Short mmCIF file of N, CA and C in Angstrom, two decimals:
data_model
loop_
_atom_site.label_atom_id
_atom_site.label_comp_id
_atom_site.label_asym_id
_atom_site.label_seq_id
_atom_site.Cartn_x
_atom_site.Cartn_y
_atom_site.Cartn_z
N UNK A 20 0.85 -1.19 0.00
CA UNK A 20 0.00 0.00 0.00
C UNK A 20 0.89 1.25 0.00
N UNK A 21 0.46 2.72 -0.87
CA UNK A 21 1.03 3.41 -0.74
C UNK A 21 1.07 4.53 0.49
N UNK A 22 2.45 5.06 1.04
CA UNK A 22 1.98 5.66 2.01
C UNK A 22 1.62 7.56 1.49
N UNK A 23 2.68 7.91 0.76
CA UNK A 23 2.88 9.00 0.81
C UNK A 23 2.28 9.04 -0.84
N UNK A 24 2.17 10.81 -1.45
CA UNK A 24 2.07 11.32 -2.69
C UNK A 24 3.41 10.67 -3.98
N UNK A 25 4.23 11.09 -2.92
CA UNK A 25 5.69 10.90 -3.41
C UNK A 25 5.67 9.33 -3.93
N UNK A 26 5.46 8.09 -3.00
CA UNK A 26 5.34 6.61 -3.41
C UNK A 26 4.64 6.91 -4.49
N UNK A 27 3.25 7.25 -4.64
CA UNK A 27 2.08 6.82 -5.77
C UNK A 27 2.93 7.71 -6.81
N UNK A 28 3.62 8.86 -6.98
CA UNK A 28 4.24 9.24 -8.34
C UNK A 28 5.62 8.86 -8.10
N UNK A 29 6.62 7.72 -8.15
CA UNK A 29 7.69 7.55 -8.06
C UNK A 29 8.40 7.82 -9.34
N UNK A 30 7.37 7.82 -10.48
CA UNK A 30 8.33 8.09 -11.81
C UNK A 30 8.35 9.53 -12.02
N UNK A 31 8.01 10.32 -10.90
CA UNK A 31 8.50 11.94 -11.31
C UNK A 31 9.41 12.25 -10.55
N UNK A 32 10.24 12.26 -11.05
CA UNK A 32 12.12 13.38 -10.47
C UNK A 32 12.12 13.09 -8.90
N UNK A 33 11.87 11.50 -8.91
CA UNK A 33 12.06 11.07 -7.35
C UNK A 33 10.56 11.80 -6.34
N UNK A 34 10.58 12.64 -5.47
CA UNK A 34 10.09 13.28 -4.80
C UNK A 34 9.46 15.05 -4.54
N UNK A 35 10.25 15.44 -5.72
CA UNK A 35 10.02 17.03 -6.33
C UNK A 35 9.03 17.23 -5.58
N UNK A 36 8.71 18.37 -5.31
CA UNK A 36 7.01 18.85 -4.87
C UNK A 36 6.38 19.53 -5.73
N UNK A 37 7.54 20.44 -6.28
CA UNK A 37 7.30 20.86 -7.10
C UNK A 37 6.43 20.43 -8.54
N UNK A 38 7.04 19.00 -9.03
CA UNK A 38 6.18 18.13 -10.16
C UNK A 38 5.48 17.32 -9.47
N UNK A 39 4.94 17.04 -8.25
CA UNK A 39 3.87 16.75 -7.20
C UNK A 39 2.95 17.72 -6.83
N UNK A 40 3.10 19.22 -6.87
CA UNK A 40 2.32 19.70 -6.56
C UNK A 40 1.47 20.22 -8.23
N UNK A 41 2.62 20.35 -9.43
CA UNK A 41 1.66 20.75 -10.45
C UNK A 41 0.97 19.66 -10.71
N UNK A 42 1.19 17.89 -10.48
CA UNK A 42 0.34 17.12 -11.16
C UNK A 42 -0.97 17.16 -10.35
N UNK A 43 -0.80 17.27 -9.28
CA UNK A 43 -2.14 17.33 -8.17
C UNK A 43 -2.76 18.56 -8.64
N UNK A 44 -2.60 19.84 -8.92
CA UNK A 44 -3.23 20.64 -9.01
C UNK A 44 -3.26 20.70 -10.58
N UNK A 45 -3.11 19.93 -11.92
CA UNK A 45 -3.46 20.01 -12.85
C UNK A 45 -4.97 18.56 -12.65
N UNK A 46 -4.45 17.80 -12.10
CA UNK A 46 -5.89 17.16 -11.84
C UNK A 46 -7.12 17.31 -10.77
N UNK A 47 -7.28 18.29 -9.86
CA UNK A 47 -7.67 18.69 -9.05
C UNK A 47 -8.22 20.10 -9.16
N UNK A 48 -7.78 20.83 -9.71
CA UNK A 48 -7.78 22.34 -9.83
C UNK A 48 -9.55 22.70 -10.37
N UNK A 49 -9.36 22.16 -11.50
CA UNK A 49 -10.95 22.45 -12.27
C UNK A 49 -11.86 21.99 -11.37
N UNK A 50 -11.81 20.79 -10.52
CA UNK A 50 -13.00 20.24 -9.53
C UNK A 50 -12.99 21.38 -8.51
N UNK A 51 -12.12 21.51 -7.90
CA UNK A 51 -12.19 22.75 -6.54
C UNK A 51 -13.18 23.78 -7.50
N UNK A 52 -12.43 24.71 -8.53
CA UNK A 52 -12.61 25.50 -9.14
C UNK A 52 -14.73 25.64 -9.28
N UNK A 53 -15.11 24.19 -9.62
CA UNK A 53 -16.70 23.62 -10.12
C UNK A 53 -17.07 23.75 -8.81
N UNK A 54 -16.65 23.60 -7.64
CA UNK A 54 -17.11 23.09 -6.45
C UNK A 54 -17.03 24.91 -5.84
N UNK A 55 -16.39 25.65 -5.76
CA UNK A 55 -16.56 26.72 -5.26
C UNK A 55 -17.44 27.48 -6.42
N UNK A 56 -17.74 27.47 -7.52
CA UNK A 56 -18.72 28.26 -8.38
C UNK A 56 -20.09 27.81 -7.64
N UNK A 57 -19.80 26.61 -7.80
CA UNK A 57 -21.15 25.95 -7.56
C UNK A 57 -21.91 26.06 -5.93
N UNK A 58 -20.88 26.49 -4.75
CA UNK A 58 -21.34 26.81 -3.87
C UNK A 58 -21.60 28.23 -3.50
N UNK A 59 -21.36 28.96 -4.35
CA UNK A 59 -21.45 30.63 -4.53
C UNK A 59 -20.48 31.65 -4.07
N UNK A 60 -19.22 31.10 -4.07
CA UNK A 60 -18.57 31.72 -3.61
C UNK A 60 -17.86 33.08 -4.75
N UNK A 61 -17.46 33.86 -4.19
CA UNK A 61 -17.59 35.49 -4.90
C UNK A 61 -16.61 35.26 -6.15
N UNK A 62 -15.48 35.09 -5.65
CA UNK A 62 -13.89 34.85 -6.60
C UNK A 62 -13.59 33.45 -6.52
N UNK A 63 -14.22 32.42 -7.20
CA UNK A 63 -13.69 31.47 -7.39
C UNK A 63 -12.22 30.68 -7.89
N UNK A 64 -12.08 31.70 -8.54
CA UNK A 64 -10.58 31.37 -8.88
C UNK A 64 -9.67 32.14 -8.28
N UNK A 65 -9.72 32.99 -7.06
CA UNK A 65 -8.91 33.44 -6.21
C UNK A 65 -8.60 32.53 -4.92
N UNK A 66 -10.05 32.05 -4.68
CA UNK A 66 -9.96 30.72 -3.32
C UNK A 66 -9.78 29.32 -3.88
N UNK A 67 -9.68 29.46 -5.16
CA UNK A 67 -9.05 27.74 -5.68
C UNK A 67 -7.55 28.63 -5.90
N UNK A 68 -6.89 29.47 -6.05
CA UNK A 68 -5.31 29.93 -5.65
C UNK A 68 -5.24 29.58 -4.57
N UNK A 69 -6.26 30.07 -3.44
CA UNK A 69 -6.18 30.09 -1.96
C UNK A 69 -5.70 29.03 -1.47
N UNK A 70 -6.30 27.64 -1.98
CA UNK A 70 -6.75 26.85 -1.63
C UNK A 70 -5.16 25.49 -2.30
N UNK A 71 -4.73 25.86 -2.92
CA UNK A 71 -3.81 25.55 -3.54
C UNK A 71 -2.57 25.88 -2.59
N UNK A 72 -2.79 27.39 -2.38
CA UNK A 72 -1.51 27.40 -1.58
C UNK A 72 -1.28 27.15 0.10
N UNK A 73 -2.52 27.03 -0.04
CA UNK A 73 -2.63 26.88 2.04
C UNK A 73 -2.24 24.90 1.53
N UNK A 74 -2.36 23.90 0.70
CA UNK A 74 -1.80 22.89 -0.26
C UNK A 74 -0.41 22.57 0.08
N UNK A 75 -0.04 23.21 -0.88
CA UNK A 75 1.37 23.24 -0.91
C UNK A 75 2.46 22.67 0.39
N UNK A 76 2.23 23.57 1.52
CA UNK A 76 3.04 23.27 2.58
C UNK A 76 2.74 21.83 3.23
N UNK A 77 1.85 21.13 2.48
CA UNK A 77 1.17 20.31 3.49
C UNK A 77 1.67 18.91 2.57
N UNK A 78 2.22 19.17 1.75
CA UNK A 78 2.60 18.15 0.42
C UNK A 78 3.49 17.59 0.81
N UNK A 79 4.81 17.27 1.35
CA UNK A 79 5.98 16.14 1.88
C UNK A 79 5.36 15.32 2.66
N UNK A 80 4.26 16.04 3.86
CA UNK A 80 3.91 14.86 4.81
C UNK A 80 2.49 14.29 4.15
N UNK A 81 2.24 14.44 3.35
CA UNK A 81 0.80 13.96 3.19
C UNK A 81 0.40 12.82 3.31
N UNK A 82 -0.67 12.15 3.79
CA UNK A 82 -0.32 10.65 3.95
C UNK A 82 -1.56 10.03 2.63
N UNK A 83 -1.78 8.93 1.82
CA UNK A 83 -3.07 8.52 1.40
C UNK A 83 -2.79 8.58 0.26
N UNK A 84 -1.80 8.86 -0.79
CA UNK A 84 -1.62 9.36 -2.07
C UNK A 84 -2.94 10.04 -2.82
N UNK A 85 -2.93 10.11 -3.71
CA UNK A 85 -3.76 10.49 -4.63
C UNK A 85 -5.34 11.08 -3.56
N UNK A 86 -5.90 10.54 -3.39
CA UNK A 86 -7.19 10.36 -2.62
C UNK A 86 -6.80 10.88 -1.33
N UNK A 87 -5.56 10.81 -0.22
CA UNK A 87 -5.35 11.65 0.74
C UNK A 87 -4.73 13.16 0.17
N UNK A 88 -4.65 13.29 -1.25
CA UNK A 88 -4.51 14.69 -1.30
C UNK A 88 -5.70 14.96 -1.89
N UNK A 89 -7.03 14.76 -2.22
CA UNK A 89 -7.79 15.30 -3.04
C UNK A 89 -8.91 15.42 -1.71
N UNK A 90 -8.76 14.24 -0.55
CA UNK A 90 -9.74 14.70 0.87
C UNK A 90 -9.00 16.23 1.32
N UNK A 91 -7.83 16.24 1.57
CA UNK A 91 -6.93 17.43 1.88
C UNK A 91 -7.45 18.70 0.81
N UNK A 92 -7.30 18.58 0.14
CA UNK A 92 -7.56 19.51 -1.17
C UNK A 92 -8.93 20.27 -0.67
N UNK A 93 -9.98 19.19 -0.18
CA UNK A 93 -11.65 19.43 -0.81
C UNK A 93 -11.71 20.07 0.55
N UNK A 94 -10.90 19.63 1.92
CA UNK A 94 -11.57 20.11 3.17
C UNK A 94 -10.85 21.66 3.25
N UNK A 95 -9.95 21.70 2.24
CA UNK A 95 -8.89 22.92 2.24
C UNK A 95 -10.16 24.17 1.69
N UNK A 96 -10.77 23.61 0.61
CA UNK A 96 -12.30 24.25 -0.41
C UNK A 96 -12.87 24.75 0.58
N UNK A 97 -13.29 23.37 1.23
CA UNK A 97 -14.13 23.76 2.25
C UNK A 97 -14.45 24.54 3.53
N UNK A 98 -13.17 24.42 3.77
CA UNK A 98 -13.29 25.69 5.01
C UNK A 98 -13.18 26.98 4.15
N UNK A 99 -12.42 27.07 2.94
CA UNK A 99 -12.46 28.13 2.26
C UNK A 99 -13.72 29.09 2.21
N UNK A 100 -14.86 28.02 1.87
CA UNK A 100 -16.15 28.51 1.50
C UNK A 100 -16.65 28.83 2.68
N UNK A 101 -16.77 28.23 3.71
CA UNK A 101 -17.58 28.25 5.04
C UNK A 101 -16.72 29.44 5.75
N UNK A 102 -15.51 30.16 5.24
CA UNK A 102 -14.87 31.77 5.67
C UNK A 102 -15.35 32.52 4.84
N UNK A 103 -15.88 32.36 3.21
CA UNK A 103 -16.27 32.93 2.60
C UNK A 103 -17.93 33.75 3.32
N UNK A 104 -18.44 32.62 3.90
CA UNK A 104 -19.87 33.09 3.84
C UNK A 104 -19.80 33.58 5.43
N UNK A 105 -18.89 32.59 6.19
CA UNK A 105 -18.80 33.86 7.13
C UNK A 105 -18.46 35.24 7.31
N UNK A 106 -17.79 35.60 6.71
CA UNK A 106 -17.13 37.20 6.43
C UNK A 106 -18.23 37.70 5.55
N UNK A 107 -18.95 37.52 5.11
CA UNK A 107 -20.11 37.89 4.48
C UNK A 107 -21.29 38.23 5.82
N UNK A 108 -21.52 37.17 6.38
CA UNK A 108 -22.53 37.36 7.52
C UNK A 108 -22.20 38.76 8.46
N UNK A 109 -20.83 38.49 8.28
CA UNK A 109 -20.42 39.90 9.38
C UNK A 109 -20.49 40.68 8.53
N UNK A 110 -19.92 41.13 6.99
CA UNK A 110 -19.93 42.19 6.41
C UNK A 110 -21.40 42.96 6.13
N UNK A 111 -21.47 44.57 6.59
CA UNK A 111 -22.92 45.13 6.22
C UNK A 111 -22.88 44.96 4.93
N UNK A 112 -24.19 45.21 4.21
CA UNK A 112 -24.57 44.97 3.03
C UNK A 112 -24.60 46.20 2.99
N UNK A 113 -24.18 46.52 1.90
CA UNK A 113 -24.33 48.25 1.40
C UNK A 113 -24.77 48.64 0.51
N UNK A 114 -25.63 49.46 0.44
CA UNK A 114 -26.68 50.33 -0.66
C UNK A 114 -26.17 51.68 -0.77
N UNK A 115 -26.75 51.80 -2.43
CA UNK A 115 -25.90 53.01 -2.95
C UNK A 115 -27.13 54.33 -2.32
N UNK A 116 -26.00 55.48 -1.64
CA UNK A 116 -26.86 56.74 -1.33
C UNK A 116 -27.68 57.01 -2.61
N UNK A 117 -28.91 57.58 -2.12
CA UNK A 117 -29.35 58.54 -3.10
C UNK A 117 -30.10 59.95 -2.02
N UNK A 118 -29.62 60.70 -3.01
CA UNK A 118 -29.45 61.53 -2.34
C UNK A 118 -31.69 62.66 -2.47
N UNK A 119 -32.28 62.18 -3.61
CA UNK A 119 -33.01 62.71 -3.73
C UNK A 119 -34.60 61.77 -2.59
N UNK A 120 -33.58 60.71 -1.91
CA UNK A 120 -34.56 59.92 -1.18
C UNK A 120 -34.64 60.03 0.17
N UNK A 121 -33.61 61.33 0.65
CA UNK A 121 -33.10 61.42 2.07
C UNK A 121 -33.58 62.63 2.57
N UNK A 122 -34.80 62.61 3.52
CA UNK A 122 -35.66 63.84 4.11
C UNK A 122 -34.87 64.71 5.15
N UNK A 123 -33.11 63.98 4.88
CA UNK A 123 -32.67 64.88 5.92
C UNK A 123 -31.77 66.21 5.72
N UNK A 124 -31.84 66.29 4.21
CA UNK A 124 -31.85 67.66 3.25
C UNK A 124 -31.81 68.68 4.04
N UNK A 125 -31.29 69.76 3.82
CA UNK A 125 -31.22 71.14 3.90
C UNK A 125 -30.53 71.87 3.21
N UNK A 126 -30.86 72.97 2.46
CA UNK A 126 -30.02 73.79 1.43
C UNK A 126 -28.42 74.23 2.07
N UNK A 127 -27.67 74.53 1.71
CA UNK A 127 -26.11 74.64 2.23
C UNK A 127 -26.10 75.90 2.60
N UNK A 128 -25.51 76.42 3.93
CA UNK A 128 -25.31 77.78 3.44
C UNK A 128 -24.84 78.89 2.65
N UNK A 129 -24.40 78.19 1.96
CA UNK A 129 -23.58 79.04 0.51
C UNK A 129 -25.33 78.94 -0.16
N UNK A 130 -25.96 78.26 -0.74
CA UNK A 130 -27.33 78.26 -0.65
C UNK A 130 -28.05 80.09 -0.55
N UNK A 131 -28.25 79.48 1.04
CA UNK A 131 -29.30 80.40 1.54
C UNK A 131 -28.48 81.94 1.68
N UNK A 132 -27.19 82.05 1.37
CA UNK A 132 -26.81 83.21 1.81
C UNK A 132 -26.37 83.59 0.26
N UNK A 133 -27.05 83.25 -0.66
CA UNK A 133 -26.98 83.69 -1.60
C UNK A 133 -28.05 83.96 -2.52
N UNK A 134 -28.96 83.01 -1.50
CA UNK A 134 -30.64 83.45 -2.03
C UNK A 134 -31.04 84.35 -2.58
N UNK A 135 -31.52 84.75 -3.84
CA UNK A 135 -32.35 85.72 -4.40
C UNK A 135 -34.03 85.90 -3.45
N UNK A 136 -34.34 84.91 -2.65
CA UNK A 136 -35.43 85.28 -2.09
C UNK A 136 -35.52 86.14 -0.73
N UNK A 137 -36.60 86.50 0.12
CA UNK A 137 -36.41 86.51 1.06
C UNK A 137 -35.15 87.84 1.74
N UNK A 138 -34.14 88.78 0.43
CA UNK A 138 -33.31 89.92 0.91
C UNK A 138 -31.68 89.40 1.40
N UNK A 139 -31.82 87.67 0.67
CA UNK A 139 -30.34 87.28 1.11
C UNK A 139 -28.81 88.05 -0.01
N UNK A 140 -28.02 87.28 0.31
CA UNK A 140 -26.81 88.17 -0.24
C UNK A 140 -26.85 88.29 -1.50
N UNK A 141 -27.70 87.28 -2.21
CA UNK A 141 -27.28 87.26 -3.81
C UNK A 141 -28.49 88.83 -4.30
N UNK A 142 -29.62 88.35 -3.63
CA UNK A 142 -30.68 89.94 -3.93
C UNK A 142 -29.75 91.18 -3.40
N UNK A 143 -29.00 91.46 -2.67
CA UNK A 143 -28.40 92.11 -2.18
C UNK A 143 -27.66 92.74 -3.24
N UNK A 144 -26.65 91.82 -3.61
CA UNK A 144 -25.55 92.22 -5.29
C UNK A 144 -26.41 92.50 -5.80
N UNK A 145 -27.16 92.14 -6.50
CA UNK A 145 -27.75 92.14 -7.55
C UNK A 145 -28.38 93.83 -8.25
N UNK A 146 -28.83 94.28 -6.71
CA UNK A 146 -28.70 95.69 -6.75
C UNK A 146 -27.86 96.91 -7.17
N UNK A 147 -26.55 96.15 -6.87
CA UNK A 147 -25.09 96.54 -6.92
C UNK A 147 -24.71 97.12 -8.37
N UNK A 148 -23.31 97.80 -8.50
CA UNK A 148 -23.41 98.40 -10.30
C UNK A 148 -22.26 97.03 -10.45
N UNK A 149 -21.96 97.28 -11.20
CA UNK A 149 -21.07 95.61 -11.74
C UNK A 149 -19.86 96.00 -11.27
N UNK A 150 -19.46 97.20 -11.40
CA UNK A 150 -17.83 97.52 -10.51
C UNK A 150 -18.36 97.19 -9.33
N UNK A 151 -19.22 97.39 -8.63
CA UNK A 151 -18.98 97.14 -6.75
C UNK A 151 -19.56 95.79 -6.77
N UNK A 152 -19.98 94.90 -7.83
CA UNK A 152 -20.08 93.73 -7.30
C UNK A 152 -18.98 92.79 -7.64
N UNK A 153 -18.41 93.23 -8.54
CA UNK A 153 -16.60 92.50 -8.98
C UNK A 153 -15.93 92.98 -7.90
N UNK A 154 -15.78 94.03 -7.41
CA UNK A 154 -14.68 94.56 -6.39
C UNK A 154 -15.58 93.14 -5.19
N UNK A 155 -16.31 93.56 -4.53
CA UNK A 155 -16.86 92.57 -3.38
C UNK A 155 -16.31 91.75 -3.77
N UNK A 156 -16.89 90.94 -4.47
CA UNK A 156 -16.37 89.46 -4.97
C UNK A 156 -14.69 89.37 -5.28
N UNK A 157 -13.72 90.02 -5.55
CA UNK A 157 -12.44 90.01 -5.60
C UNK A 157 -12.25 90.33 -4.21
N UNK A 158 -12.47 91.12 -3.86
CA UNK A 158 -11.71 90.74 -1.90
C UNK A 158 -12.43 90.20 -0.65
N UNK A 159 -13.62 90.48 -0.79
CA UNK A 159 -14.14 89.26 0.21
C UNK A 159 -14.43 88.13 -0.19
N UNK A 160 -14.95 87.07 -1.15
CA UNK A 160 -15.28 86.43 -2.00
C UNK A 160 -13.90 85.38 -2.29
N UNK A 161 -12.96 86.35 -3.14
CA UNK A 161 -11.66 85.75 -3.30
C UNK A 161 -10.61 86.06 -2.49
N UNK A 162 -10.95 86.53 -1.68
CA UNK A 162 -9.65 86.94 -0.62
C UNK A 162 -8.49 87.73 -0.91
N UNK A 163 -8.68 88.43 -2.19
CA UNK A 163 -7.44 88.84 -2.61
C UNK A 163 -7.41 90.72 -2.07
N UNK A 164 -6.02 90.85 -2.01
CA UNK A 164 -5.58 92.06 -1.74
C UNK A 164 -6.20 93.21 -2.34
N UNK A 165 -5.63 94.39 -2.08
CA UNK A 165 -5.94 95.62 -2.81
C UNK A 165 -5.35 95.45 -4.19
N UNK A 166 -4.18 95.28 -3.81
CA UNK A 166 -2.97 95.43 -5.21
C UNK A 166 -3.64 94.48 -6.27
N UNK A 167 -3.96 93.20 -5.73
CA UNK A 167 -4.42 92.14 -6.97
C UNK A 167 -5.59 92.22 -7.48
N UNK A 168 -6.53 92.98 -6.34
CA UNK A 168 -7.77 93.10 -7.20
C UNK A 168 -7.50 94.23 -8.26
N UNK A 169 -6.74 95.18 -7.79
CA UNK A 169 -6.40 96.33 -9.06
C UNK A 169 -5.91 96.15 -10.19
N UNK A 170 -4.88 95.16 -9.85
CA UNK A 170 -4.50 94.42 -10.99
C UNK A 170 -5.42 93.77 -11.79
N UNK A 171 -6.31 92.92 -11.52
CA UNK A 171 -7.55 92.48 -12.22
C UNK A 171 -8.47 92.89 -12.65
N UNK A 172 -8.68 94.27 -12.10
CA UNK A 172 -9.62 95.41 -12.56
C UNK A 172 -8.96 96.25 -13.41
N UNK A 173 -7.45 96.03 -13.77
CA UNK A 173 -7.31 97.13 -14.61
C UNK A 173 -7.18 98.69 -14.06
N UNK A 174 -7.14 98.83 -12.53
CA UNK A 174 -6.94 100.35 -12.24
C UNK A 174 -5.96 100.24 -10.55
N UNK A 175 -5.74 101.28 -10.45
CA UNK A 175 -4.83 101.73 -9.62
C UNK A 175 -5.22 101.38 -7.91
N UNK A 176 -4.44 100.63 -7.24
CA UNK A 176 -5.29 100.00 -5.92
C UNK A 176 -5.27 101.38 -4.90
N UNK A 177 -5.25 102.86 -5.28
CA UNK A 177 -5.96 103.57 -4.39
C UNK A 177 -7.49 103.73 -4.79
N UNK A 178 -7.32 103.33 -6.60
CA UNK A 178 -8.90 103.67 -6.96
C UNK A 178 -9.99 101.76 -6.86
N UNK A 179 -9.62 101.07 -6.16
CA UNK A 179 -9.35 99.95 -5.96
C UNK A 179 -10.24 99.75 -4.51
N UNK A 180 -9.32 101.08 -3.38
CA UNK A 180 -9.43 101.06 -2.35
C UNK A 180 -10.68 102.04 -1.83
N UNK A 181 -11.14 103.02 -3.12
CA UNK A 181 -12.24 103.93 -3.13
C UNK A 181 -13.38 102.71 -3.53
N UNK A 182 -13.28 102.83 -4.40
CA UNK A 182 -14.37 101.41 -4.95
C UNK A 182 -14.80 100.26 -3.93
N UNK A 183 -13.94 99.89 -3.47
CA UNK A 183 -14.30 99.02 -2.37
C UNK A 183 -14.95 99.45 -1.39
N UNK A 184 -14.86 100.80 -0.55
CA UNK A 184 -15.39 101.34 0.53
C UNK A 184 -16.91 101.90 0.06
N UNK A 185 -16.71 102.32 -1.32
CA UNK A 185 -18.17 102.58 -1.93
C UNK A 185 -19.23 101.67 -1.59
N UNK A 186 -18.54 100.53 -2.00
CA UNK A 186 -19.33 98.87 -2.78
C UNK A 186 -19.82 98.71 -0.86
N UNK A 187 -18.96 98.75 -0.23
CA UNK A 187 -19.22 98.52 1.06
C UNK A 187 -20.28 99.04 1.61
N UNK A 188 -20.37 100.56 1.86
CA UNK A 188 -21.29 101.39 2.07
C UNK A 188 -22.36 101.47 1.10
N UNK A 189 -22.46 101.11 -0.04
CA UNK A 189 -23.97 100.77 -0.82
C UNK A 189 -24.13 99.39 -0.26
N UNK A 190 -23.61 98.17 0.24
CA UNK A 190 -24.16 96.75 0.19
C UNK A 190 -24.76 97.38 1.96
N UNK A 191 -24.38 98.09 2.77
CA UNK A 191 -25.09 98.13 4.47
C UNK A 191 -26.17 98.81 4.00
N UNK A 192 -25.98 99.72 3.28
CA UNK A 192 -27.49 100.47 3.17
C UNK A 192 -28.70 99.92 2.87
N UNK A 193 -28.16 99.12 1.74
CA UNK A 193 -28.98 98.20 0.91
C UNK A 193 -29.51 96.81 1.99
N UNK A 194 -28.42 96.62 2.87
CA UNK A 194 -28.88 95.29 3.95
C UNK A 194 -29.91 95.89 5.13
N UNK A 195 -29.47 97.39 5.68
CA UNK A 195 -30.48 97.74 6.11
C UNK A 195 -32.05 98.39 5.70
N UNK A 196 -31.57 98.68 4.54
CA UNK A 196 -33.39 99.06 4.25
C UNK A 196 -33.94 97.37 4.14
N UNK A 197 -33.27 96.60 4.04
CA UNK A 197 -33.75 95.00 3.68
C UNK A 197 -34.50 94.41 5.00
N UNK A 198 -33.49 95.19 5.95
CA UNK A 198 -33.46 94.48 7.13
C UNK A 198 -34.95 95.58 7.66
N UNK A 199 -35.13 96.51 7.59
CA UNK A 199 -36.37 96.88 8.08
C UNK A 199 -37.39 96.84 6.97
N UNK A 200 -37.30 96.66 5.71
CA UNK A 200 -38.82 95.79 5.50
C UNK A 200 -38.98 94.76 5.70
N UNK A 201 -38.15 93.85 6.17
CA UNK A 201 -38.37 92.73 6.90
C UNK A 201 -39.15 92.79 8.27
N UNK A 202 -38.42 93.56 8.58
CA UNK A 202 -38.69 93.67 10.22
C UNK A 202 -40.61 94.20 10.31
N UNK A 203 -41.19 94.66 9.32
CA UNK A 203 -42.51 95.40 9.38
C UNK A 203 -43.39 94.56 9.29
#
């Protein structure tokens, strides 16, 4: 009787594991391969790799030839699959957001503080002449200096620095008459 893999293939290069482990896994491979499709597992041909190489180390001592590596092989599948579906049980199942299904909405404040309704900032500009609403928007808006907004405007950052204090003093006036027809 044979004991080992190695006895039942004696006509390959003595004991190799190497030409022991490709003949076992050229006759073995496609069955694992059928046997994890067929039990549903996700990547079948990642856990018949798996399954191959957790194999491997176990190949010098193996005892049963042929048939003690293909029980070895199948229980190797098998716990494979039965980690498969456990890590599944623990993993949440995840659904894609949508965002037009979620009542917990609210407009952004960039939104509401730009609102045309209601006397927010955008009705506010809008009032504005187009120089004092480019100047606003170049230094509070974009953060930029005197010098760079002048530069971008094309004029001199003392006339830069007039314009701005204008734009300023028309946007309070304009927030307070807003703010008391509101208030009535």
């Amino acid at each position: 009787m044979l004991e080992t893999l190695a006895d039942e293939y004696v006509h390959t290069d003595g004991a190799d594991p190497a030409v022991l482990f490709t003949l076992v896994y050229r006759k073995f491979s496609g069955a694992v391969l059928g046997y994890l499709r067929a039990r549903g597992v996700d990547d079948p041909e990642a856990v018949t790799q798996d399954v191959f190489l957790a194999f491997y180390p176990k190949l010098d001592g193996l005892q049963g030839g042929v048939q003690g590596a293909k029980s070895l092989i199948f229980s190797i599948a098998h716990a494979r699959m039965v980690d498969h579906y456990r890590r599944n049980e623990r993993t949440p199942s995840l659904s894609p957001y949508e965002s037009e299904f979620d009542a917990r909405r609210t407009p952004s404040a960039e939104d509401l503080a730009l609102a045309k309704v209601d006397g927010g900032a955008g009705a506010l500009l809008d009032g504005l002449s187009p120089d004092y609403q480019e100047v606003l928007a170049l230094r509070v808006v974009a953060d930029l200096s005197i010098e760079q907004a002048a530069e971008i405007m094309g004029r001199t950052p003392g006339a830069v620095k007039q314009l701005y204090r204008r734009a300023l003093c028309a946007l309070r006036e304009r927030a307070s008459i807003g703010s008391k027809a509101h208030h009535e």
